[in-house]
Amino acid sequence: MIRPAQVWRSEPEAAVTEQQEASEDAVMTRIGQAVILLHAGDREEARNRLGEIWQEIGEEGDSLHRCTLAHYMADAQDDPADELAWDLRALTAADAPRDGPGTGCGDGRPVQREPRPAMRVFYPSLHLSLAADYLKLQRPDAARVHLARARAASGALADDGYGNGVRAGIARLERRLAGEAGPGPGPRPFPEQS
């Protein structure tokens, strides 16, 4: 059976495209499997699996994969400084242009590209995670900066379980930073955790 995509592509091109799409889904599946281990308490095995995937996709891999993986790799860290480093990688991946690095305008200036619009929903959670990291490292001023960014970005959140969870996390951390007695920042929300 001929699919519409094959009408304008040769069979080899269509097969490569289908293989790439399947492998991208496989990456997210593997990340999800590692996250299940993480949530089950096997942090070391989750770290090992996420580390293997990170080596495969590399610093230039798909930004959604890198963002998701780095966010969860941060959760798997025992050292708060390592957690911060991975959360910073997640934010860098979210900020990555959708078409990869700019090659230039021909006049030596880099091409300015916007991050993927779909990534907007991740920013409140990413900045909340960074705020919590900085607070753990006893850097409250940096925590406040990222908490303010999380609050400012929270308009992209839907009124659903995930959005409400992120907003609640922001409020808890705001109370904690304000010196009110509270339970702490709580779990780090991300779409898969809703």
C-alpha positions as a Python dict, from the first residue, in 0.01 Angstrom:
ca = {
    (1, 'M'): (0, 0, 0),
    (2, 'I'): (136, 344, -92),
    (3, 'R'): (116, 606, 180),
    (4, 'P'): (79, 978, 93),
    (5, 'A'): (431, 1053, 215),
    (6, 'Q'): (568, 801, -33),
    (7, 'V'): (412, 976, -330),
    (8, 'W'): (672, 1252, -320),
    (9, 'R'): (957, 1051, -164),
    (10, 'S'): (1144, 754, -295),
    (11, 'E'): (1103, 427, -108),
    (12, 'P'): (1448, 453, 61),
    (13, 'E'): (1376, 810, 178),
    (14, 'A'): (1038, 706, 318),
    (15, 'A'): (1192, 407, 494),
    (16, 'V'): (1461, 625, 653),
    (17, 'T'): (1199, 876, 769),
    (18, 'E'): (986, 599, 922),
    (19, 'Q'): (1292, 450, 1090),
    (20, 'Q'): (1391, 790, 1234),
    (21, 'E'): (1039, 849, 1370),
    (22, 'A'): (1034, 502, 1527),
    (23, 'S'): (1377, 555, 1684),
    (24, 'E'): (1266, 889, 1830),
    (25, 'D'): (971, 717, 1993),
    (26, 'A'): (1209, 449, 2117),
    (27, 'V'): (1425, 714, 2285),
    (28, 'M'): (1127, 853, 2476),
    (29, 'T'): (1020, 498, 2564),
    (30, 'R'): (1365, 423, 2703),
    (31, 'I'): (1368, 749, 2900),
    (32, 'G'): (1026, 656, 3037),
    (33, 'Q'): (1152, 314, 3143),
    (34, 'A'): (1442, 474, 3329),
    (35, 'V'): (1201, 716, 3496),
    (36, 'I'): (991, 422, 3617),
    (37, 'L'): (1304, 284, 3784),
    (38, 'L'): (1374, 626, 3934),
    (39, 'H'): (1023, 655, 4077),
    (40, 'A'): (1050, 299, 4211),
    (41, 'G'): (1359, 405, 4408),
    (42, 'D'): (1634, 249, 4193),
    (43, 'R'): (1823, 575, 4143),
    (44, 'E'): (2154, 411, 4048),
    (45, 'E'): (2006, 199, 3768),
    (46, 'A'): (1800, 497, 3648),
    (47, 'R'): (2120, 706, 3640),
    (48, 'N'): (2300, 433, 3447),
    (49, 'R'): (2027, 398, 3186),
    (50, 'L'): (1976, 772, 3146),
    (51, 'G'): (2354, 813, 3114),
    (52, 'E'): (2365, 554, 2835),
    (53, 'I'): (2085, 731, 2648),
    (54, 'W'): (2258, 1069, 2697),
    (55, 'Q'): (2576, 925, 2542),
    (56, 'E'): (2374, 804, 2244),
    (57, 'I'): (2179, 1124, 2176),
    (58, 'G'): (2465, 1359, 2269),
    (59, 'E'): (2472, 1734, 2322),
    (60, 'E'): (2333, 1796, 1973),
    (61, 'G'): (2046, 1547, 1988),
    (62, 'D'): (1677, 1632, 1975),
    (63, 'S'): (1606, 1913, 2222),
    (64, 'L'): (1292, 1748, 2362),
    (65, 'H'): (1486, 1428, 2433),
    (66, 'R'): (1773, 1619, 2593),
    (67, 'C'): (1539, 1836, 2801),
    (68, 'T'): (1336, 1541, 2927),
    (69, 'L'): (1637, 1322, 2996),
    (70, 'A'): (1837, 1595, 3172),
    (71, 'H'): (1538, 1689, 3390),
    (72, 'Y'): (1503, 1332, 3511),
    (73, 'M'): (1878, 1278, 3536),
    (74, 'A'): (1879, 1573, 3777),
    (75, 'D'): (1625, 1391, 3993),
    (76, 'A'): (1851, 1085, 4000),
    (77, 'Q'): (2150, 1273, 4143),
    (78, 'D'): (2264, 1244, 4504),
    (79, 'D'): (2477, 1562, 4502),
    (80, 'P'): (2285, 1893, 4480),
    (81, 'A'): (2559, 2043, 4259),
    (82, 'D'): (2519, 1756, 4011),
    (83, 'E'): (2142, 1802, 4024),
    (84, 'L'): (2188, 2170, 3938),
    (85, 'A'): (2421, 2086, 3648),
    (86, 'W'): (2163, 1849, 3496),
    (87, 'D'): (1878, 2096, 3546),
    (88, 'L'): (2086, 2360, 3370),
    (89, 'R'): (2134, 2114, 3081),
    (90, 'A'): (1756, 2066, 3068),
    (91, 'L'): (1703, 2443, 3046),
    (92, 'T'): (1971, 2473, 2777),
    (93, 'A'): (1797, 2200, 2577),
    (94, 'A'): (1461, 2375, 2615),
    (95, 'D'): (1620, 2697, 2490),
    (96, 'A'): (1772, 2522, 2188),
    (97, 'P'): (1648, 2644, 1850),
    (98, 'R'): (1411, 2404, 1682),
    (99, 'D'): (1636, 2360, 1377),
    (100, 'G'): (1966, 2324, 1561),
    (101, 'P'): (2244, 2580, 1585),
    (102, 'G'): (2237, 2871, 1340),
    (103, 'T'): (2481, 2856, 1054),
    (104, 'G'): (2494, 3227, 998),
    (105, 'C'): (2334, 3491, 782),
    (106, 'G'): (2614, 3501, 528),
    (107, 'D'): (2754, 3816, 683),
    (108, 'G'): (2909, 3652, 989),
    (109, 'R'): (2611, 3706, 1219),
    (110, 'P'): (2440, 3397, 1362),
    (111, 'V'): (2085, 3315, 1258),
    (112, 'Q'): (1842, 3399, 1538),
    (113, 'R'): (1595, 3116, 1594),
    (114, 'E'): (1329, 3071, 1858),
    (115, 'P'): (1302, 2763, 2081),
    (116, 'R'): (1021, 2520, 2000),
    (117, 'P'): (686, 2673, 2095),
    (118, 'A'): (580, 2344, 2255),
    (119, 'M'): (864, 2381, 2507),
    (120, 'R'): (693, 2683, 2669),
    (121, 'V'): (494, 2452, 2896),
    (122, 'F'): (819, 2312, 3041),
    (123, 'Y'): (969, 2645, 3151),
    (124, 'P'): (773, 2684, 3475),
    (125, 'S'): (882, 2337, 3590),
    (126, 'L'): (1240, 2383, 3473),
    (127, 'H'): (1277, 2714, 3657),
    (128, 'L'): (1105, 2572, 3965),
    (129, 'S'): (1356, 2286, 3966),
    (130, 'L'): (1644, 2529, 3933),
    (131, 'A'): (1506, 2741, 4218),
    (132, 'A'): (1487, 2431, 4439),
    (133, 'D'): (1842, 2334, 4339),
    (134, 'Y'): (1980, 2676, 4427),
    (135, 'L'): (1798, 2671, 4760),
    (136, 'K'): (1956, 2333, 4842),
    (137, 'L'): (2294, 2488, 4762),
    (138, 'Q'): (2213, 2777, 4999),
    (139, 'R'): (2194, 3034, 4720),
    (140, 'P'): (1858, 3197, 4796),
    (141, 'D'): (1910, 3495, 4564),
    (142, 'A'): (1958, 3266, 4263),
    (143, 'A'): (1660, 3060, 4385),
    (144, 'R'): (1444, 3373, 4389),
    (145, 'V'): (1547, 3465, 4034),
    (146, 'H'): (1442, 3125, 3899),
    (147, 'L'): (1129, 3118, 4112),
    (148, 'A'): (1026, 3452, 3963),
    (149, 'R'): (1092, 3310, 3615),
    (150, 'A'): (882, 3004, 3700),
    (151, 'R'): (596, 3227, 3815),
    (152, 'A'): (626, 3447, 3503),
    (153, 'A'): (621, 3143, 3273),
    (154, 'S'): (328, 2977, 3453),
    (155, 'G'): (79, 3145, 3220),
    (156, 'A'): (165, 2876, 2964),
    (157, 'L'): (26, 2608, 3195),
    (158, 'A'): (-318, 2461, 3144),
    (159, 'D'): (-569, 2436, 3426),
    (160, 'D'): (-512, 2064, 3472),
    (161, 'G'): (-330, 1830, 3708),
    (162, 'Y'): (13, 1911, 3571),
    (163, 'G'): (-40, 2287, 3563),
    (164, 'N'): (-195, 2292, 3907),
    (165, 'G'): (90, 2080, 4043),
    (166, 'V'): (354, 2315, 3906),
    (167, 'R'): (170, 2622, 4038),
    (168, 'A'): (139, 2455, 4380),
    (169, 'G'): (513, 2379, 4376),
    (170, 'I'): (587, 2743, 4295),
    (171, 'A'): (364, 2859, 4583),
    (172, 'R'): (529, 2615, 4830),
    (173, 'L'): (877, 2731, 4736),
    (174, 'E'): (770, 3096, 4754),
    (175, 'R'): (646, 3037, 5110),
    (176, 'R'): (965, 2857, 5200),
    (177, 'L'): (1180, 3137, 5063),
    (178, 'A'): (968, 3392, 5246),
    (179, 'G'): (1052, 3212, 5569),
    (180, 'E'): (710, 3064, 5630),
    (181, 'A'): (701, 2715, 5772),
    (182, 'G'): (612, 2479, 5493),
    (183, 'P'): (680, 2129, 5374),
    (184, 'G'): (941, 2240, 5117),
    (185, 'P'): (932, 2245, 4741),
    (186, 'G'): (778, 1900, 4708),
    (187, 'P'): (813, 1676, 4406),
    (188, 'R'): (945, 1813, 4080),
    (189, 'P'): (651, 1821, 3840),
    (190, 'F'): (688, 1739, 3472),
    (191, 'P'): (419, 1634, 3222),
    (192, 'E'): (482, 1262, 3267),
    (193, 'Q'): (434, 1297, 3644),
    (194, 'S'): (82, 1441, 3629),
}
